[in-house]
Short mmCIF file of C-alpha atoms and ligand atoms in Angstrom, two decimals:
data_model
loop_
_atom_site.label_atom_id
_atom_site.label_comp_id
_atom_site.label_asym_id
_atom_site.label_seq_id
_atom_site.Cartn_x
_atom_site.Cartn_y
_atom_site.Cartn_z
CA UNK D 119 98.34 111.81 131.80
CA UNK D 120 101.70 109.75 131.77
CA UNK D 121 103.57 108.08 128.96
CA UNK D 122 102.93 104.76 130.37
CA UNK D 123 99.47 105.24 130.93
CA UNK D 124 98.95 106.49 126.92
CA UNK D 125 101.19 103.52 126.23
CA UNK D 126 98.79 100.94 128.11
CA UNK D 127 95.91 102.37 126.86
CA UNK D 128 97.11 102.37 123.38
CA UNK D 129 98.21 98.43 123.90
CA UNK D 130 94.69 97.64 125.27
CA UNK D 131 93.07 98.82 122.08
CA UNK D 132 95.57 97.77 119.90
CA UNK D 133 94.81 94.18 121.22
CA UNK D 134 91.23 94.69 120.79
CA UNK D 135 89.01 93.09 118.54
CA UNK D 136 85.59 94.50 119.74
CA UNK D 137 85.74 98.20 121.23
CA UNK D 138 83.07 100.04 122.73
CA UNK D 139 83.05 103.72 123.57
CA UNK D 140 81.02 105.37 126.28
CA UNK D 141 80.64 109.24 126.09
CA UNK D 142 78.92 111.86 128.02
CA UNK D 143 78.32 115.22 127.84
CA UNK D 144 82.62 116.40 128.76
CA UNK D 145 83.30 114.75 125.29
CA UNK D 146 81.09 117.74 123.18
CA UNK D 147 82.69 120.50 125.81
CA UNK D 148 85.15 121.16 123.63
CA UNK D 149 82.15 121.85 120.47
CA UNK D 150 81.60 124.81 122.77
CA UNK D 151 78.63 122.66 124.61
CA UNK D 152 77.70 123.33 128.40
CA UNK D 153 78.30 119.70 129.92
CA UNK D 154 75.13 119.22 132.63
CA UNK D 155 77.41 120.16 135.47
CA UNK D 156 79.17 123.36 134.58
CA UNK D 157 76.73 126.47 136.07
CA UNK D 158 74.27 126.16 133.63
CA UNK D 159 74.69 129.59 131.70
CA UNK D 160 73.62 132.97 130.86
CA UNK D 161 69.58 132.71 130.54
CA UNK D 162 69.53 129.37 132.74
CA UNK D 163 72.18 129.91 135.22
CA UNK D 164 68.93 129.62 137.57
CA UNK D 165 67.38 126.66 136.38
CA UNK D 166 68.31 123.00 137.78
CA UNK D 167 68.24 120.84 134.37
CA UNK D 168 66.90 117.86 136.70
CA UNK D 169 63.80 120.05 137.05
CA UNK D 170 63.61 120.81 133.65
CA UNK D 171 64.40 117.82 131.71
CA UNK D 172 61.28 115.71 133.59
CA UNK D 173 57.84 115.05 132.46
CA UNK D 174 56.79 117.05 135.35
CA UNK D 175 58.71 119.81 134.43
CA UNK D 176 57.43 119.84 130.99
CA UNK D 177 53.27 119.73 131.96
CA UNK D 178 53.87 122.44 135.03
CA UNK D 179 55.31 124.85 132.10
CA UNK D 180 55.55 124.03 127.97
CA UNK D 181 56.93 127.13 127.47
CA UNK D 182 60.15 127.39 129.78
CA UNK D 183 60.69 123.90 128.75
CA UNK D 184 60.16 124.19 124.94
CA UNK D 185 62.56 127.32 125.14
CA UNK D 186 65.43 125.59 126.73
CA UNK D 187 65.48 122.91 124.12
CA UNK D 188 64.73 125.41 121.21
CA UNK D 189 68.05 127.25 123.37
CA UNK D 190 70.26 124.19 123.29
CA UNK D 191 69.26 123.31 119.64
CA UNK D 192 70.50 126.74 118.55
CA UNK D 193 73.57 126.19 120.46
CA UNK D 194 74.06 122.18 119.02
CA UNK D 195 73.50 123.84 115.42
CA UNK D 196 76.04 125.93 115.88
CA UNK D 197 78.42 123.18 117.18
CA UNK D 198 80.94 121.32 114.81
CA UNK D 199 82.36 117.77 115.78
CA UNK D 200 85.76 118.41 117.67
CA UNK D 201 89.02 116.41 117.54
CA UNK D 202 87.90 114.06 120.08
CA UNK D 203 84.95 113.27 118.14
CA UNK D 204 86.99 112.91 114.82
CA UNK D 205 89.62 110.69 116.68
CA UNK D 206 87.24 107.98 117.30
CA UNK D 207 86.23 108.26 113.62
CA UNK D 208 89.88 107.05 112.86
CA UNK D 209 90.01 104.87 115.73
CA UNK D 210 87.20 103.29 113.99
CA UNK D 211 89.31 102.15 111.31
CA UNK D 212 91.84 100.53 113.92
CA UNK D 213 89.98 97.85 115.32
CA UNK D 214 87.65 95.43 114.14
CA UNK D 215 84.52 96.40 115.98
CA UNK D 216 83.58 99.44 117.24
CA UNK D 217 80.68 101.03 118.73
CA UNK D 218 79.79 104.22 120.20
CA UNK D 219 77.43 104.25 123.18
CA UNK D 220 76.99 108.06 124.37
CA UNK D 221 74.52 109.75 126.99
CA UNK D 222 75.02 113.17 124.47
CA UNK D 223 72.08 114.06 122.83
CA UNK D 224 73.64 116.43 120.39
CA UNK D 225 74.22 113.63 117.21
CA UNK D 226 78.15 115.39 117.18
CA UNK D 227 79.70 111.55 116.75
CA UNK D 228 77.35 110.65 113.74
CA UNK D 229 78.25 114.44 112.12
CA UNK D 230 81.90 113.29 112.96
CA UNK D 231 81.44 110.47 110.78
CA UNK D 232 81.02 107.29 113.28
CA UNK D 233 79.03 104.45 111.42
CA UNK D 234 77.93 102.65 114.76
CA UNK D 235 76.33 104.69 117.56
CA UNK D 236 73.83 104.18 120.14
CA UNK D 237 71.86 106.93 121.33
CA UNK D 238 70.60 106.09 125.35
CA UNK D 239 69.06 109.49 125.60
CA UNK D 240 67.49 110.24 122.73
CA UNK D 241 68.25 113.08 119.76
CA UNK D 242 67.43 116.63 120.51
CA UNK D 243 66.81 117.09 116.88
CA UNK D 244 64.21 114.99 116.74
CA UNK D 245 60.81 116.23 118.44
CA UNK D 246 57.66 113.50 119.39
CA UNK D 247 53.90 114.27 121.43
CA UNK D 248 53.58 113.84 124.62
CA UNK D 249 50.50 111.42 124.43
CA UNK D 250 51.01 109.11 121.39
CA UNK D 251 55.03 109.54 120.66
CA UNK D 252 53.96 110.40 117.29
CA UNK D 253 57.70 111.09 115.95
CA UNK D 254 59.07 113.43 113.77
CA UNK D 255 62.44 113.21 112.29
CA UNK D 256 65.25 115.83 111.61
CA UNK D 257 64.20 119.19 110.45
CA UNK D 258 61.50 120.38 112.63
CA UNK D 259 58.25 121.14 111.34
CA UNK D 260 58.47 124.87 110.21
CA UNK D 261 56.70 125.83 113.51
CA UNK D 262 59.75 125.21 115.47
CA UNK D 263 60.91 128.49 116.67
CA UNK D 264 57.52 128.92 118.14
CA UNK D 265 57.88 130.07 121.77
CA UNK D 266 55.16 127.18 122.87
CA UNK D 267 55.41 123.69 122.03
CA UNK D 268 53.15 123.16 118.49
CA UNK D 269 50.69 120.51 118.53
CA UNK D 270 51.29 117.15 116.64
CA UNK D 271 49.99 117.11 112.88
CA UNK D 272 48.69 113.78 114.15
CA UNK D 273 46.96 113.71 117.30
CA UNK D 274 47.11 117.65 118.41
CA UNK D 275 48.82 116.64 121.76
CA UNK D 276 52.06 119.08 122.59
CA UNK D 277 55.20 118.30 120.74
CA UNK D 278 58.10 117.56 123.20
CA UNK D 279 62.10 116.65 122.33
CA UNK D 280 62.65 113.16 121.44
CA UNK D 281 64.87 112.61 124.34
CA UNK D 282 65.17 110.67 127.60
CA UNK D 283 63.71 112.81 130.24
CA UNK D 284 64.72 112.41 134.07
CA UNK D 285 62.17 109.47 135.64
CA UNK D 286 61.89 107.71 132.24
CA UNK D 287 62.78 105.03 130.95
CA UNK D 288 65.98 104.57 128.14
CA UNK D 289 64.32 103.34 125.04
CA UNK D 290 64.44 99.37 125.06
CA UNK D 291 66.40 98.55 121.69
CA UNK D 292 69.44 100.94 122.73
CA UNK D 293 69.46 99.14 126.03
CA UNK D 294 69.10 95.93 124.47
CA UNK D 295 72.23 96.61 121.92
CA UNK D 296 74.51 98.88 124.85
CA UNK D 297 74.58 96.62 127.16
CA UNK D 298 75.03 93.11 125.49
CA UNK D 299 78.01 94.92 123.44
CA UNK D 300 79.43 96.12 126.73
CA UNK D 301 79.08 92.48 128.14
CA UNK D 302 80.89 91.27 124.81
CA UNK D 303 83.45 94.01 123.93
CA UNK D 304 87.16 93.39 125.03
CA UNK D 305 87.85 97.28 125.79
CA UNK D 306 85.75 100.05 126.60
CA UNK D 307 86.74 103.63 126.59
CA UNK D 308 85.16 105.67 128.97
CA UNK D 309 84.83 109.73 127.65
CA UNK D 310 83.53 112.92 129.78
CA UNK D 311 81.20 111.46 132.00
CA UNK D 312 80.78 112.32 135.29
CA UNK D 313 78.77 108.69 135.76
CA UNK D 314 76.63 110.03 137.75
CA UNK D 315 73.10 109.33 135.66
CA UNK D 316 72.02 105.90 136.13
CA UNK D 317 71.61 103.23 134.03
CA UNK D 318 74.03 104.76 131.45
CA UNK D 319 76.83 105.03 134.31
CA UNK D 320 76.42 101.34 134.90
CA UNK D 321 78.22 100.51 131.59
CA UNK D 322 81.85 99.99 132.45
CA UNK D 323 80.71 98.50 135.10
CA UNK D 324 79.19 95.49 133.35
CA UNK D 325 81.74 95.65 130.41
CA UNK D 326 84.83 94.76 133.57
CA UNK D 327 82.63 92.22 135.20
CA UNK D 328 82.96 90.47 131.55
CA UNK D 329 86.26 91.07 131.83
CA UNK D 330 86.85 93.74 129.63
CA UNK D 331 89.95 96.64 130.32
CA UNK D 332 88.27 100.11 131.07
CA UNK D 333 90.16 102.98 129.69
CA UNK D 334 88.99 106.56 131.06
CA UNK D 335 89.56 109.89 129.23
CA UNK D 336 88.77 112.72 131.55
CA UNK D 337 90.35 115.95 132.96
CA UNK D 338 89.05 115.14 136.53
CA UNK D 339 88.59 111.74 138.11
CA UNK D 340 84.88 110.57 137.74
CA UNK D 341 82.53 108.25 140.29
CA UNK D 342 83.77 105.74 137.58
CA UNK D 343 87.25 105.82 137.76
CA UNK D 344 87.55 103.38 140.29
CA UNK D 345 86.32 100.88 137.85
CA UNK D 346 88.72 101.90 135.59
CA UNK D 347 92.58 100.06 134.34
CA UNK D 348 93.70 103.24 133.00
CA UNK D 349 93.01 106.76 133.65
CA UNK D 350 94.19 109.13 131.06
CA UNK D 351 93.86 112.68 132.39
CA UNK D 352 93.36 115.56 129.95
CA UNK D 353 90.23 117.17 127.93
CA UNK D 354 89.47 114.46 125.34
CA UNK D 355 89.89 116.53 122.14
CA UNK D 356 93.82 116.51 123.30
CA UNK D 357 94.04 112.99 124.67
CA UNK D 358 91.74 111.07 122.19
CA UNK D 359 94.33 112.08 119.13
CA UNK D 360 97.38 111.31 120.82
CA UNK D 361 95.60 107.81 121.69
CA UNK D 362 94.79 107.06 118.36
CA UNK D 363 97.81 107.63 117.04
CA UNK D 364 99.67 105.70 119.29
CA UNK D 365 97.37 103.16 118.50
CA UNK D 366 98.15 103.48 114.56
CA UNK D 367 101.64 102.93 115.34
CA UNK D 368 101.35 100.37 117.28
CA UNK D 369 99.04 98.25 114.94
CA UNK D 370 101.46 99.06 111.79
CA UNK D 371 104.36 97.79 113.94
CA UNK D 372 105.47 94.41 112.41
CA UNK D 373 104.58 92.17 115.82
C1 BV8 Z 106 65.61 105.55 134.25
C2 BV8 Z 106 68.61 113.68 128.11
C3 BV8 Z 106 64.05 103.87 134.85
C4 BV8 Z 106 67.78 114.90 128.46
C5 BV8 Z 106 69.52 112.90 130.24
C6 BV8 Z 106 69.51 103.87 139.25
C7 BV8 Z 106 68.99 103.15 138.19
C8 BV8 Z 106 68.08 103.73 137.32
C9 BV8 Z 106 67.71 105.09 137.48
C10 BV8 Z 106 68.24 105.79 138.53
C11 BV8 Z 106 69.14 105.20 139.41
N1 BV8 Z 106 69.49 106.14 140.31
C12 BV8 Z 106 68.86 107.30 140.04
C13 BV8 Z 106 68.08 107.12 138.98
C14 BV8 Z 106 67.23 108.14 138.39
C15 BV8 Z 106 67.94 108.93 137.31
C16 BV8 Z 106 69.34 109.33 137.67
O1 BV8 Z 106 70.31 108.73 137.23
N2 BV8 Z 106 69.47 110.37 138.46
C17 BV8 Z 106 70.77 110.86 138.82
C18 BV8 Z 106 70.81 112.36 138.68
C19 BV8 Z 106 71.08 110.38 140.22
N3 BV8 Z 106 67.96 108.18 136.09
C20 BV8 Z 106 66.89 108.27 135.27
O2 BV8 Z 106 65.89 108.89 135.56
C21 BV8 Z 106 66.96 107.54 133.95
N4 BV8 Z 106 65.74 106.79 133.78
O3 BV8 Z 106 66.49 104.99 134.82
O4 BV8 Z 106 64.35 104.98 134.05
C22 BV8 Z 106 63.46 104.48 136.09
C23 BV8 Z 106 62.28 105.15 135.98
C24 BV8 Z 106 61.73 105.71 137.15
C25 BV8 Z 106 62.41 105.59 138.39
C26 BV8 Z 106 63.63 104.91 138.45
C27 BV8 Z 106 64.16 104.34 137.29
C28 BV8 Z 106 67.03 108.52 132.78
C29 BV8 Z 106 68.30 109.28 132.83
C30 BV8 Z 106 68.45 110.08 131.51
C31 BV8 Z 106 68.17 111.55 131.77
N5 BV8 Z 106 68.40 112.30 130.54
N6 BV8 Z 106 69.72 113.53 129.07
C32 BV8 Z 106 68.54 116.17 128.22
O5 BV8 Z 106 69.75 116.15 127.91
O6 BV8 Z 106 67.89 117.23 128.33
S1 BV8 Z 106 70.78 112.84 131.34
C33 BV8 Z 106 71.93 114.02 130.91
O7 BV8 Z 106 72.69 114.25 132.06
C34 BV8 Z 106 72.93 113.56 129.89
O8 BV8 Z 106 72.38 112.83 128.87
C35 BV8 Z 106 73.92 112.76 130.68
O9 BV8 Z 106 73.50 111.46 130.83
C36 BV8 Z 106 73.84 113.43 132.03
C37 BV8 Z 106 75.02 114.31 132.23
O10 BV8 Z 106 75.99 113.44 132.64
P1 BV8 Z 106 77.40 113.43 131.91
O11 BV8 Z 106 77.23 113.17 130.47
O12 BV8 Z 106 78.27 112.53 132.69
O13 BV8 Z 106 77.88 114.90 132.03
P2 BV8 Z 106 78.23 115.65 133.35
O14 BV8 Z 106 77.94 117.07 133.09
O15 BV8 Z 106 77.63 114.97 134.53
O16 BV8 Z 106 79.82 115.43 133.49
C38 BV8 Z 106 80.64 115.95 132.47
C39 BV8 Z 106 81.94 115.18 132.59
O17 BV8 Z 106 82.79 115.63 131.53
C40 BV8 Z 106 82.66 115.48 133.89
O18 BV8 Z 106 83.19 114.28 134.42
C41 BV8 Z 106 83.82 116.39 133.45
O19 BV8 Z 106 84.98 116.22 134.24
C42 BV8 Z 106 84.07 115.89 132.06
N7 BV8 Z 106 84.69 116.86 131.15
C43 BV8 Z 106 84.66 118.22 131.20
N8 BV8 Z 106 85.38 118.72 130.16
C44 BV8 Z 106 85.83 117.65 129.45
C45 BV8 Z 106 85.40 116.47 130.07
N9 BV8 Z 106 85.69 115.25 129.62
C46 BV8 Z 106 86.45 115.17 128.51
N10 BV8 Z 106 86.91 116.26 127.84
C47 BV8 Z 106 86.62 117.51 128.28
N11 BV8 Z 106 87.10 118.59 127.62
#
């Protein structure tokens, strides 16, 4: 990550009125969460998530299923918001508008502290059934360290995460709102995605072809870094901070 480059990025969003961040799963690494492509480990170092995070995968076994999410909850529990998370909480207070758009399932930016976020996947803390979508909010009925998934108080059907599964679709309002902000936002900040899982990936995408400036934050260039002005390479709990900052300064700068 160069001087310059900080010093663009930290111009861009300085300049901006409406700012929209997109983050995947590289910007909760640093909460001690997996991201989808390291080796998935210990217990499902053999599993391929794309298998397991379908409907299919779900039906042809509850159990292994149910377990993996019960596994990652555990693991999202134990997780606190890192300083990547907290530096878009202060960058937040920087510029007009800002939103956060993430892929992450985990709800770290709204236990940060970030007022505006947009959830395309889903929550993995809140479960629905697979039949009706009968939904049930934050703490999970007390059944929820049950090795199978319980049956809906409502309808009986099997309980299942509240999240976007592999083959479906994102749910409409959080399209809706992600995508016209993207088309309207004057920066967007691209965090820890690999941009490989469609539609989210398409984001910065749209937000340049309205003429927005794409900022990246990632350790490793992404399939989206070609779409992006500056590239700022470095885990985001280091880079995010130093942005922000340099964006504080720059905005308390007499012009
Ligand atoms: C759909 C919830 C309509 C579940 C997830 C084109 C258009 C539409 C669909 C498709 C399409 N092409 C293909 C598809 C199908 C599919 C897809 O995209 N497949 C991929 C694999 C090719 N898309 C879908 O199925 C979507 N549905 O479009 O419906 C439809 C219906 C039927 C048929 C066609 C279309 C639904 C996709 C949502 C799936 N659900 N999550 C759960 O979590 O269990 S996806 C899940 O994986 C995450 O949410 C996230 O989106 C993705 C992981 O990606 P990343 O977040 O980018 O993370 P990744 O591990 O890949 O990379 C980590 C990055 O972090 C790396 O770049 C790394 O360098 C970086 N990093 C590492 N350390 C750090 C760091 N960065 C910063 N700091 C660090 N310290």
């Amino acid at each position: 990550m160069t001087v310059e480059g900080m010093e663009r990025a930290a111009r861009i969003l300085a300049g901006a009125y409406r700012v929209v961040v997109s983050s995947g799963a590289g910007m909760s690494k640093e909460s001690g969460i997996p991201t989808f492509r390291d080796a998935m480990e210990g217990l499902w170092a053999n599993y391929d998530p794309q298998e397991l995070a379908t409907e299919a995968g779900f039906r042809a076994d509850p159990r292994r299923v149910w377990s993996w999410y019960a596994w990652r909850r555990e693991r999202i529990a134990q997780a606190r918001p890192n300083p990547g998370h907290v530096a878009l909480v202060r960058l937040a207070e920087q510029v007009p508008r800002l939103t956060v758009v993430t892929q992450n399932i985990d709800g770290l930016h709204a236990r940060a502290g970030s007022a505006d976020v947009v959830e395309l996947h889903g929550n993995i803390q809140r479960v629905k059934c697979l039949d009706r979508g009968h939904a049930y909010e934050g703490a999970l009925p007390p059944y929820a360290d049950e090795q199978d998934p319980p049956p809906c108080p409502r309808c009986g059907s099997p309980l299942r995460p509240d999240v976007v599964w592999f083959g479906e679709m994102l749910p409409e309002k959080a399209v809706e709102r992600a995508w016209s902000l993207a088309e309207r936002c004057d920066a967007m900040l691209l965090i820890g995605t690999s941009g490989t899982v469609w539609p989210a990936a398409e984001l910065p995408l749209v937000a340049r072809r309205h003429g927005a400036r794409v900022i990246e934050v990632n350790p490793t260039p992404s399939e989206l870094t070609h779409a992006a002005d500056v590239f700022l390479q470095g885990p985001s709990g280091e880079v995010l901070p130093a942005l922000v900052e340099a964006v504080t300064r720059i905005r308390s700068t007499p012009a």
